[in-house]
PDB file of C-alpha atoms in Angstrom:
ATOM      1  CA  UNK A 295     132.836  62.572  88.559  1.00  0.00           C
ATOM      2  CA  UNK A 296     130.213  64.996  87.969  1.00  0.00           C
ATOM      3  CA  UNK A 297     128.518  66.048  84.336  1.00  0.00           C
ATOM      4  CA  UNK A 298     131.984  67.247  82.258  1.00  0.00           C
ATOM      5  CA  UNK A 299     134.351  66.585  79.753  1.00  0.00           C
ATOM      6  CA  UNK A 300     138.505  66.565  78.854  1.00  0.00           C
ATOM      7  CA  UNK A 301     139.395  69.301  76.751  1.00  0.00           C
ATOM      8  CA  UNK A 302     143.078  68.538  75.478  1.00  0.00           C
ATOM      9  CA  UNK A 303     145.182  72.156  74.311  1.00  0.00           C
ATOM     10  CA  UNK A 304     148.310  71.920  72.359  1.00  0.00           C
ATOM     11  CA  UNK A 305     150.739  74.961  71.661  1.00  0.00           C
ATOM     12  CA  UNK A 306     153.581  74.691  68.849  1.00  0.00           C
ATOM     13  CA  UNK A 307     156.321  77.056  69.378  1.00  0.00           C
ATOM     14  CA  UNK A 308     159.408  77.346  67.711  1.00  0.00           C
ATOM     15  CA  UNK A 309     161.029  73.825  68.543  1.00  0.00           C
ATOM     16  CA  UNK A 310     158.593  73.482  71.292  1.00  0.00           C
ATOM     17  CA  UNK A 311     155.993  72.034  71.908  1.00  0.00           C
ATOM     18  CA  UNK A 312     153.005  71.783  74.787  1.00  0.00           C
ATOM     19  CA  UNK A 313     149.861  69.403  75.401  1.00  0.00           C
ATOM     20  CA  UNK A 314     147.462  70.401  77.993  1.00  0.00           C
ATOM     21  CA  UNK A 315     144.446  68.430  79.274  1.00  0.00           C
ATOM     22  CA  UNK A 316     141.704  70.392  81.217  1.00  0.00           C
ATOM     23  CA  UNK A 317     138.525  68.750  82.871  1.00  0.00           C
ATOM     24  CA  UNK A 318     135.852  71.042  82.115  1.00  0.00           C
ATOM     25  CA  UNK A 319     132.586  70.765  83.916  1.00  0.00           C
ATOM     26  CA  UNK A 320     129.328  71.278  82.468  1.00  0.00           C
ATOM     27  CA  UNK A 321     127.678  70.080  79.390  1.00  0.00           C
ATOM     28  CA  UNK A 322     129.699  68.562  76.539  1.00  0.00           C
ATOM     29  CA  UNK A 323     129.290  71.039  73.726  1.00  0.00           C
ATOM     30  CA  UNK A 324     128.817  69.022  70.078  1.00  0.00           C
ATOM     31  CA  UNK A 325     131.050  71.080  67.712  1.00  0.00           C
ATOM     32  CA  UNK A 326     131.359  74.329  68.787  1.00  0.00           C
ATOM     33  CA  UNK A 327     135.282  74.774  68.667  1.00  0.00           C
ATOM     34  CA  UNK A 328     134.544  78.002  70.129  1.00  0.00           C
ATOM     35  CA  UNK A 329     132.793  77.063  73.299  1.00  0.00           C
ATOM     36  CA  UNK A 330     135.818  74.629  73.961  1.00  0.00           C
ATOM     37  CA  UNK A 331     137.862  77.652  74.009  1.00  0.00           C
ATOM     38  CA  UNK A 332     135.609  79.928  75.983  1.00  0.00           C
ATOM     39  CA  UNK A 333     135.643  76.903  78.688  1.00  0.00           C
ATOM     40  CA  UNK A 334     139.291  76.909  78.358  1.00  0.00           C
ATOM     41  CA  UNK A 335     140.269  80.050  79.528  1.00  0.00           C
ATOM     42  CA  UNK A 336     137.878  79.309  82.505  1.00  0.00           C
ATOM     43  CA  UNK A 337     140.871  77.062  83.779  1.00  0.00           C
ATOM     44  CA  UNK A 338     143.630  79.022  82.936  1.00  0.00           C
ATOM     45  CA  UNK A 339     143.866  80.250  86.588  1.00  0.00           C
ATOM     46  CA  UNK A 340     145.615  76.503  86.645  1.00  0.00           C
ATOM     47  CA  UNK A 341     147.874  76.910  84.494  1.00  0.00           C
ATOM     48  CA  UNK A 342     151.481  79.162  84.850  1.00  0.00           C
ATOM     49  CA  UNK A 343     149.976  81.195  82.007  1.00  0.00           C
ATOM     50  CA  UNK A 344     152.429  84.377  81.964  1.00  0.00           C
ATOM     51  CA  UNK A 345     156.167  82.273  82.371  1.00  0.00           C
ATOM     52  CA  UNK A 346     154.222  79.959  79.982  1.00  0.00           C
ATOM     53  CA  UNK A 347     153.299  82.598  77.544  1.00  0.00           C
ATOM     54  CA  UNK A 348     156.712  84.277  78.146  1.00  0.00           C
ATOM     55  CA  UNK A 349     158.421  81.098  77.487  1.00  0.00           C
ATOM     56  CA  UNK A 350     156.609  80.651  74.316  1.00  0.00           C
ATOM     57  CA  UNK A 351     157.243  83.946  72.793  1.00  0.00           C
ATOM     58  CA  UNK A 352     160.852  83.368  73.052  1.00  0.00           C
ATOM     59  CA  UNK A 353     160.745  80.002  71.575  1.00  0.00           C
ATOM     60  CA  UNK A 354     158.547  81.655  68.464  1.00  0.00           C
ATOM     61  CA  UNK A 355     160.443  84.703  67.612  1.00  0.00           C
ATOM     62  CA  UNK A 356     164.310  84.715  68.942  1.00  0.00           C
ATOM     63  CA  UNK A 357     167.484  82.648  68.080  1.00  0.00           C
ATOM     64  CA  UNK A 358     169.460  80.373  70.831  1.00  0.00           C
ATOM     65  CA  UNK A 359     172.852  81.593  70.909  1.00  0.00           C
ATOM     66  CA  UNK A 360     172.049  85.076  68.555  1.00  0.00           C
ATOM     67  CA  UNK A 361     169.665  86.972  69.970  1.00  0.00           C
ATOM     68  CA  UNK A 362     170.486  88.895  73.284  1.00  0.00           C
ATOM     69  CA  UNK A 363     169.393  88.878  77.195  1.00  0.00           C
ATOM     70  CA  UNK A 364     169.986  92.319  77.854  1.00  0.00           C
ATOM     71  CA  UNK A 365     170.071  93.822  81.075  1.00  0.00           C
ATOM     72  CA  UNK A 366     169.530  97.916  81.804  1.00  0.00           C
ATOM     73  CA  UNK A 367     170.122  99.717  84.916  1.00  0.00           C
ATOM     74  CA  UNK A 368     170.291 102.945  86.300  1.00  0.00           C
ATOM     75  CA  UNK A 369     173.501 104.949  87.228  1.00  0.00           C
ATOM     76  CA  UNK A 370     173.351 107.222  90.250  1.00  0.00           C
ATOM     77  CA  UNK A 371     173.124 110.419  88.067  1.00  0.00           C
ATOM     78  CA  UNK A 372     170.241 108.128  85.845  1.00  0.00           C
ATOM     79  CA  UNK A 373     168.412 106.897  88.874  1.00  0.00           C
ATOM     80  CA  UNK A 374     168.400 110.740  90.467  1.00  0.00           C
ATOM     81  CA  UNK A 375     167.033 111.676  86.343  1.00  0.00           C
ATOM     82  CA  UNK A 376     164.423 109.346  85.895  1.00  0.00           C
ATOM     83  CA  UNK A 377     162.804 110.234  89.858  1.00  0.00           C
ATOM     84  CA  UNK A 378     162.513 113.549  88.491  1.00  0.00           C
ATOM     85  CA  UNK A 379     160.592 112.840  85.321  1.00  0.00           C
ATOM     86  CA  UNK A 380     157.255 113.818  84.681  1.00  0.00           C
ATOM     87  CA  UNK A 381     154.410 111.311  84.344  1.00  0.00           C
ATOM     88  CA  UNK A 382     150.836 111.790  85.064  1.00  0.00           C
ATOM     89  CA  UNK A 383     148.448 109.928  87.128  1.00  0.00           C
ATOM     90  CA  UNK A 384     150.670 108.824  90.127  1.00  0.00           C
ATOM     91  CA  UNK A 385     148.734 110.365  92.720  1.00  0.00           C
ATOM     92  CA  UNK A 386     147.841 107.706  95.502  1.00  0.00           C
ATOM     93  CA  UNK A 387     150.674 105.319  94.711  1.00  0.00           C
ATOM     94  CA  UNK A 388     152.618 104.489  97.191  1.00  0.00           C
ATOM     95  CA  UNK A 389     156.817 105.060  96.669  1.00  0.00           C
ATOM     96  CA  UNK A 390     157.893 102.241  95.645  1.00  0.00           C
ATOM     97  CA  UNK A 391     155.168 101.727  92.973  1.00  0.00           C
ATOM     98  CA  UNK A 392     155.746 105.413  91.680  1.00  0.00           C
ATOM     99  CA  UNK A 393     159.127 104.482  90.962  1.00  0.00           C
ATOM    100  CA  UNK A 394     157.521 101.513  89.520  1.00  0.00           C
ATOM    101  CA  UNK A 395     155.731 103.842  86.741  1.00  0.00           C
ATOM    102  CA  UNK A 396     158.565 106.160  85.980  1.00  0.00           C
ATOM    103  CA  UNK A 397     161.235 103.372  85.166  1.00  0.00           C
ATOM    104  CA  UNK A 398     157.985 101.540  83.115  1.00  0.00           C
ATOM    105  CA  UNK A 399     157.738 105.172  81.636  1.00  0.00           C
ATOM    106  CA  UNK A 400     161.512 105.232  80.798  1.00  0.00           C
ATOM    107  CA  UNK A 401     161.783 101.942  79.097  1.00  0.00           C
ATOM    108  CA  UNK A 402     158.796 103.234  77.128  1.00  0.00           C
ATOM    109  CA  UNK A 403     160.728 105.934  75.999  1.00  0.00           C
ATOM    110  CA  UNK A 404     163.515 103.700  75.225  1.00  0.00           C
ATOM    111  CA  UNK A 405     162.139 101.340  73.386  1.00  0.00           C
ATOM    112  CA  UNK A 406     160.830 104.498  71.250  1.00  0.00           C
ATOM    113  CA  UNK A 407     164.286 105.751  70.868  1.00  0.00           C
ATOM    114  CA  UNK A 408     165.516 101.990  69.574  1.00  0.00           C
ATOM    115  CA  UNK A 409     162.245 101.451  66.997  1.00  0.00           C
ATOM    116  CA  UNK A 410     162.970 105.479  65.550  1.00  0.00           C
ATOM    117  CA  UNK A 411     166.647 104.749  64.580  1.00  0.00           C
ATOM    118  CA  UNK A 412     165.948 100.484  63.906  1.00  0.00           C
ATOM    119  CA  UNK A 413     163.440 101.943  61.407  1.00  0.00           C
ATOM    120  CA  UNK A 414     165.517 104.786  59.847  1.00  0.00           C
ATOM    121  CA  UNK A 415     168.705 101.985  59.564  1.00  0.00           C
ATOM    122  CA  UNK A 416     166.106  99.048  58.355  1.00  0.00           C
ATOM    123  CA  UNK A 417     167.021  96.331  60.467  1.00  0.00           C
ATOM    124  CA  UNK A 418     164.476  94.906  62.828  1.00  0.00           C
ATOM    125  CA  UNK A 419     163.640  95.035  66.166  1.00  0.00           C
ATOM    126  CA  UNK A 420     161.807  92.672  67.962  1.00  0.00           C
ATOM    127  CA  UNK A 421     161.826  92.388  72.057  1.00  0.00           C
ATOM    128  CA  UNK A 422     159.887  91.477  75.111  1.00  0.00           C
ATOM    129  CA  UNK A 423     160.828  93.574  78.109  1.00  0.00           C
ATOM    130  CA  UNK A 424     160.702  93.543  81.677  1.00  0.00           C
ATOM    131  CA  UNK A 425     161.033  95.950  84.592  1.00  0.00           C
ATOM    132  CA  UNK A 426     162.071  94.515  87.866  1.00  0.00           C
ATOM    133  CA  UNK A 427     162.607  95.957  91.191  1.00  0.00           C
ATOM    134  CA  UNK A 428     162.537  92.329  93.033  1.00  0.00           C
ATOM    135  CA  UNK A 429     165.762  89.693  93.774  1.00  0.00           C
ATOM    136  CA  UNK A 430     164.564  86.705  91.680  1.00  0.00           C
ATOM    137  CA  UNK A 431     165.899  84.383  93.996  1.00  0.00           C
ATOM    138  CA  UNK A 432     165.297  85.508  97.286  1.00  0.00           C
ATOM    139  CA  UNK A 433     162.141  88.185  96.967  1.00  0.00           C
ATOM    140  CA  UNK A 434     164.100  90.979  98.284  1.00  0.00           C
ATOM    141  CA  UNK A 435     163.645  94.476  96.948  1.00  0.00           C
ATOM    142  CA  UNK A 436     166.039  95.398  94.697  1.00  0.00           C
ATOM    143  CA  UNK A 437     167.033  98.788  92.822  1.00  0.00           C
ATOM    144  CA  UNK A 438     164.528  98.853  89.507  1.00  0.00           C
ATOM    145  CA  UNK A 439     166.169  98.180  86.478  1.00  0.00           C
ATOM    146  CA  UNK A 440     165.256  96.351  83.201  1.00  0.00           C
ATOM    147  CA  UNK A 441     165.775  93.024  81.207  1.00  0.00           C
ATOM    148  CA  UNK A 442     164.825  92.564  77.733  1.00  0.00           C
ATOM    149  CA  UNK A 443     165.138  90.055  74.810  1.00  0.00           C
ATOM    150  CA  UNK A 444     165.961  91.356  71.730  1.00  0.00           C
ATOM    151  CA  UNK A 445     167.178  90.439  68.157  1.00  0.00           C
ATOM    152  CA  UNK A 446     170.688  90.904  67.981  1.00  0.00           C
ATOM    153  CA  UNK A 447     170.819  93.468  64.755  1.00  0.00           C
ATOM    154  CA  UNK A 448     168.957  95.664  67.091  1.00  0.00           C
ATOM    155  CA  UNK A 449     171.667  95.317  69.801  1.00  0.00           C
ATOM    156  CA  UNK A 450     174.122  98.042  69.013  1.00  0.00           C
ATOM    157  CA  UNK A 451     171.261 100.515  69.101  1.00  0.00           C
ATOM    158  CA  UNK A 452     170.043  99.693  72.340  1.00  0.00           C
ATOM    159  CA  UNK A 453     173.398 100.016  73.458  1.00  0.00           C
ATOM    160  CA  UNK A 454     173.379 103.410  71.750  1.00  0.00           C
ATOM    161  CA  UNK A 455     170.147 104.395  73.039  1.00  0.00           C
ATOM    162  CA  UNK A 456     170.018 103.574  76.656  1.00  0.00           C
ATOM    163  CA  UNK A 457     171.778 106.501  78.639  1.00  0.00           C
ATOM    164  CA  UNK A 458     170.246 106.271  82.128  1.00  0.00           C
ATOM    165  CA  UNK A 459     172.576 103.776  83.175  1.00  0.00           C
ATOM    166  CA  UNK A 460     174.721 100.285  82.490  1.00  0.00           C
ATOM    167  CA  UNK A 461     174.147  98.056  79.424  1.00  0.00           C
ATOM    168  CA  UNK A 462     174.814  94.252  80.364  1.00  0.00           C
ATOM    169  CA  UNK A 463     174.026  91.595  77.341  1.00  0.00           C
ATOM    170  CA  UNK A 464     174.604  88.228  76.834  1.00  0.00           C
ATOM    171  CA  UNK A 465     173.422  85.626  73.380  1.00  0.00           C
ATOM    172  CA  UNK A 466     170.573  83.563  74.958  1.00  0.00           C
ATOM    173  CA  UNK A 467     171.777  79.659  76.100  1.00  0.00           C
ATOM    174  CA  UNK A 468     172.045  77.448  73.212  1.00  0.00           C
ATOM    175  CA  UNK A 469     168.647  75.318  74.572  1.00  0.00           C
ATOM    176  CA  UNK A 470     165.665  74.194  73.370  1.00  0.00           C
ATOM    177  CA  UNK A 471     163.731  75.208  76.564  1.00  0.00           C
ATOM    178  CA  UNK A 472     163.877  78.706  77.335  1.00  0.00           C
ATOM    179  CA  UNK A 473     160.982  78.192  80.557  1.00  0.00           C
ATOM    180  CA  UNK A 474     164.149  78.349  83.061  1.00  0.00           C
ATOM    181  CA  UNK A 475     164.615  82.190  81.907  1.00  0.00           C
ATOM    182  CA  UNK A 476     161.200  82.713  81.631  1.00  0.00           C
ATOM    183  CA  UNK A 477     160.572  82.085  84.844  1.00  0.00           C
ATOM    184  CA  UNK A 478     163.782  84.005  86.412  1.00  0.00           C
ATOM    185  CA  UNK A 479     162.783  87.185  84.833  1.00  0.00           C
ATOM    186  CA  UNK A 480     158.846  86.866  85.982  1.00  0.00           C
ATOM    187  CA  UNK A 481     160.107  86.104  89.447  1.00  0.00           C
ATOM    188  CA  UNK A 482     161.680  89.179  89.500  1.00  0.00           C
ATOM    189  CA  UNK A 483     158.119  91.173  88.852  1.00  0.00           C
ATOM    190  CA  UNK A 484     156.501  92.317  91.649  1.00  0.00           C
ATOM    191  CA  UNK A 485     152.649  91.454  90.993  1.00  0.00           C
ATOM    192  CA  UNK A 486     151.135  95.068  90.595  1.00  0.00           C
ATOM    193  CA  UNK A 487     146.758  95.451  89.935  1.00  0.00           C
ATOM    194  CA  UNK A 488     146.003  95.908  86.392  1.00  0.00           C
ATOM    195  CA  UNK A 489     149.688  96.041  85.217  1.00  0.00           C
ATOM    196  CA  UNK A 490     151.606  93.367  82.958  1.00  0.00           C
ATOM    197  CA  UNK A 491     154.521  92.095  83.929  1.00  0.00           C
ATOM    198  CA  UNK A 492     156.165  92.632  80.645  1.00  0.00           C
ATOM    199  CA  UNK A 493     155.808  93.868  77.565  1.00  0.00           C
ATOM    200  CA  UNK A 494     156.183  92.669  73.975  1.00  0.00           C
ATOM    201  CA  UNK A 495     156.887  94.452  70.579  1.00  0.00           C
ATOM    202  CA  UNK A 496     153.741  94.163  68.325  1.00  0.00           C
ATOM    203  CA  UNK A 497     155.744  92.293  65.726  1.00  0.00           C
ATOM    204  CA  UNK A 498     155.775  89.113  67.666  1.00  0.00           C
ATOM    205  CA  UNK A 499     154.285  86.086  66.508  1.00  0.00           C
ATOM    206  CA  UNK A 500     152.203  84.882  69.327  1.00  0.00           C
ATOM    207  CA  UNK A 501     151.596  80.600  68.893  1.00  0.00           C
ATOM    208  CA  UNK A 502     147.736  79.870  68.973  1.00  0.00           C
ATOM    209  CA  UNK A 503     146.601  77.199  70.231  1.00  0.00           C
ATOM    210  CA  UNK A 504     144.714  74.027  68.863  1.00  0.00           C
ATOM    211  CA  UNK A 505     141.395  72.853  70.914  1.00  0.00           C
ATOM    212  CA  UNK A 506     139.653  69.282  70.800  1.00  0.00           C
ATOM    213  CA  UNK A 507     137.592  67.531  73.167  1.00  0.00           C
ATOM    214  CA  UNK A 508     139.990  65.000  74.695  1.00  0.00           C
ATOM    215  CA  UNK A 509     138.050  60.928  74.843  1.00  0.00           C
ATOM    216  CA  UNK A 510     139.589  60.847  78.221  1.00  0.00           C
ATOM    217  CA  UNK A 511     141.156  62.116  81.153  1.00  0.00           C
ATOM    218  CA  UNK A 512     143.879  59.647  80.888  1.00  0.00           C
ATOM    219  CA  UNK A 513     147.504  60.401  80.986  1.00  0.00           C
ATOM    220  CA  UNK A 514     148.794  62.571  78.279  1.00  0.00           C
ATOM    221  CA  UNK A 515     151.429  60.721  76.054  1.00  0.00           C
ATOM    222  CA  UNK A 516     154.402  62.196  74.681  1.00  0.00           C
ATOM    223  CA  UNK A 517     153.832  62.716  70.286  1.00  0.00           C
ATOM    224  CA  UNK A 518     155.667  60.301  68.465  1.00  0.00           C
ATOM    225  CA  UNK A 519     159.404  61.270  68.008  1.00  0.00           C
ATOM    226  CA  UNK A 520     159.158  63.865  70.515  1.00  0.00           C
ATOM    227  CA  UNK A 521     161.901  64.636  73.533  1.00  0.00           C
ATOM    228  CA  UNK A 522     160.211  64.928  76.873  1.00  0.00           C
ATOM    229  CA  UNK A 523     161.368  68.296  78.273  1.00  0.00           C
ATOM    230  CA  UNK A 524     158.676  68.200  81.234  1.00  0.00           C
ATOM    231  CA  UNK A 525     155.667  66.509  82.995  1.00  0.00           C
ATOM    232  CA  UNK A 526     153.857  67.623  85.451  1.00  0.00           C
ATOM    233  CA  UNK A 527     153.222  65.323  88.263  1.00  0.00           C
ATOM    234  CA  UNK A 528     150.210  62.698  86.808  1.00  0.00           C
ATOM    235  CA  UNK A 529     147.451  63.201  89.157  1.00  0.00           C
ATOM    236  CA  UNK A 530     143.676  61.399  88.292  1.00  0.00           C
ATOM    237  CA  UNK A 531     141.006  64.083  87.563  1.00  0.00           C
ATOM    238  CA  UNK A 532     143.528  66.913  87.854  1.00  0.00           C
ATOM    239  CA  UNK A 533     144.557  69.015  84.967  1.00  0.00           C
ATOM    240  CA  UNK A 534     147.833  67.827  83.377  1.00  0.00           C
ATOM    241  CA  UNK A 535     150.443  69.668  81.651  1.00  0.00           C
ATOM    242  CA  UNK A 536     153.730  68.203  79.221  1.00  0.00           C
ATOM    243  CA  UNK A 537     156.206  70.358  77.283  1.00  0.00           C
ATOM    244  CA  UNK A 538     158.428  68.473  75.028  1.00  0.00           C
ATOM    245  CA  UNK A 539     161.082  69.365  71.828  1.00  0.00           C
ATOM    246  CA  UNK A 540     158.900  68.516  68.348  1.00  0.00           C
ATOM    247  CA  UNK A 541     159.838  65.487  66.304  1.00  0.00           C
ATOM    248  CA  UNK A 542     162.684  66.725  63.641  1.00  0.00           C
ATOM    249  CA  UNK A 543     164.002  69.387  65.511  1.00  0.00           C
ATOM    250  CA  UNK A 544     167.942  69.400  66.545  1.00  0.00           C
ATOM    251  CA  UNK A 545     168.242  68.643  70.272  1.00  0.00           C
ATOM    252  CA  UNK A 546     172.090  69.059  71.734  1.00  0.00           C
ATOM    253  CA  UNK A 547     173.658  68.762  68.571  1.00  0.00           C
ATOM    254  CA  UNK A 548     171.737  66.024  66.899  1.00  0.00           C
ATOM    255  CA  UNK A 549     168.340  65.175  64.981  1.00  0.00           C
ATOM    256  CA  UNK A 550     165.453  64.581  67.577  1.00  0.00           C
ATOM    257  CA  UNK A 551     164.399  61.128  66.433  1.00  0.00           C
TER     258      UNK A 551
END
């Protein structure tokens, strides 16, 4: 193998957990913590970084079976509304991604409406949300409408404040792993240049990750007292990836031990 080293990546979020191992190639810095991250996010093209990152905010900052999935779409009379709203720079885009920016431009507004009267009531409101105009399961285009997570004291309000269309909710799954949703809901983003494919409140706490320079590339073991959630396929000189409930935590009813 040419001149490199392992650089090993672990994530702590909520009552998950992640190790990642990443050959870097080059020289071996001595103890510059920061050039092991700079050469970190050189490989991040292999790594599922926005479900990831997705998943990982949920795990951080919402409650299994509390906080809400919340779905928003757009009656007729709402649909008719928001193609008629005003929102500069659109010129050039082609229809379906100027309907794109006007439903991104009416979430915006919603999620204005929600923080205005969260804040004047004092309760909270955290939330990551997503528009979507795709089928997650089979790619087909769909009607644009929105999904969101958000605390549950904020719920009502959204309810209030949403008046473009249908309010769907539901308490997230009582799981450990939320990477299943995660993934749904970015499935369901068309990928658009220089656009994100969702957007979080700025209240979120976002898990940082902890660098070292790995001895090895061998096979990443599982910490002690941990539940394996998932491995990726154990491949010599490949990146590797696991994601596993921390030691302590309650997993289906019980103490993870």
């Amino acid at each position: 193998m040419k001149d490199g080293y392992w650089a090993l990546r672990k994530y702590t979020a909520g009552p998950v957990g992640e190790s990642i191992k990443y050959w870097i190639p080059g020289e071996k810095p001595s103890r510059s913590e920061r050039r092991i991250k700079s050469d970190i996010r050189k490989q991040k093209a292999n790594e599922a970084n926005c479900e990831r990152t997705f998943a990982r905010l949920t795990h951080e900052n919402f409650r299994n079976g509390i906080d809400q999935l919340v779905g928003l779409d757009y009656s007729q009379e709402g649909y008719e509304k928001m193609l008629a709203s005003r929102v500069k720079n659109l010129d050039g885009l082609s229809e379906i991604d100027r309907i794109m920016a006007l439903a991104q431009h009416q979430a915006e507004l919603f999620l204005r409406r929600v923080g205005r009267e969260c804040k004047k009531r004092g309760i909270p409101f955290r939330y990551l949300m997503v528009t979507s105009d795709m089928d997650g399961k089979t790619g087909e285009a769909v009607r644009v409408h929105h999904h969101m997570i958000v605390n549950a004291e904020a719920l009502d309000i959204c309810k209030e404040k949403w008046t473009m269309g249908g309010v769907d909710y539901e308490a997230l799954w009582k799981r450990d792993d939320q990477t299943d949703l995660a993934e749904y809901l970015m499935k369901q983003v068309r990928r658009l240049p220089d656009a994100k494919k969702y957007t979080p409140s700025r209240n979120l706490i976002r898990p940082r990750p902890k660098d070292r320079i790995a001895i090895n590339g061998s096979e990443l073991r599982l910490p002690k007292g941990a539940a394996l959630l998932y491995r990726s396929p154990y491949k010599p000189g490949m990146a590797q990836y696991i994601r596993y409930v921390l030691p302590g935590v309650k997993l289906g009813g019980r103490e993870n031990e």
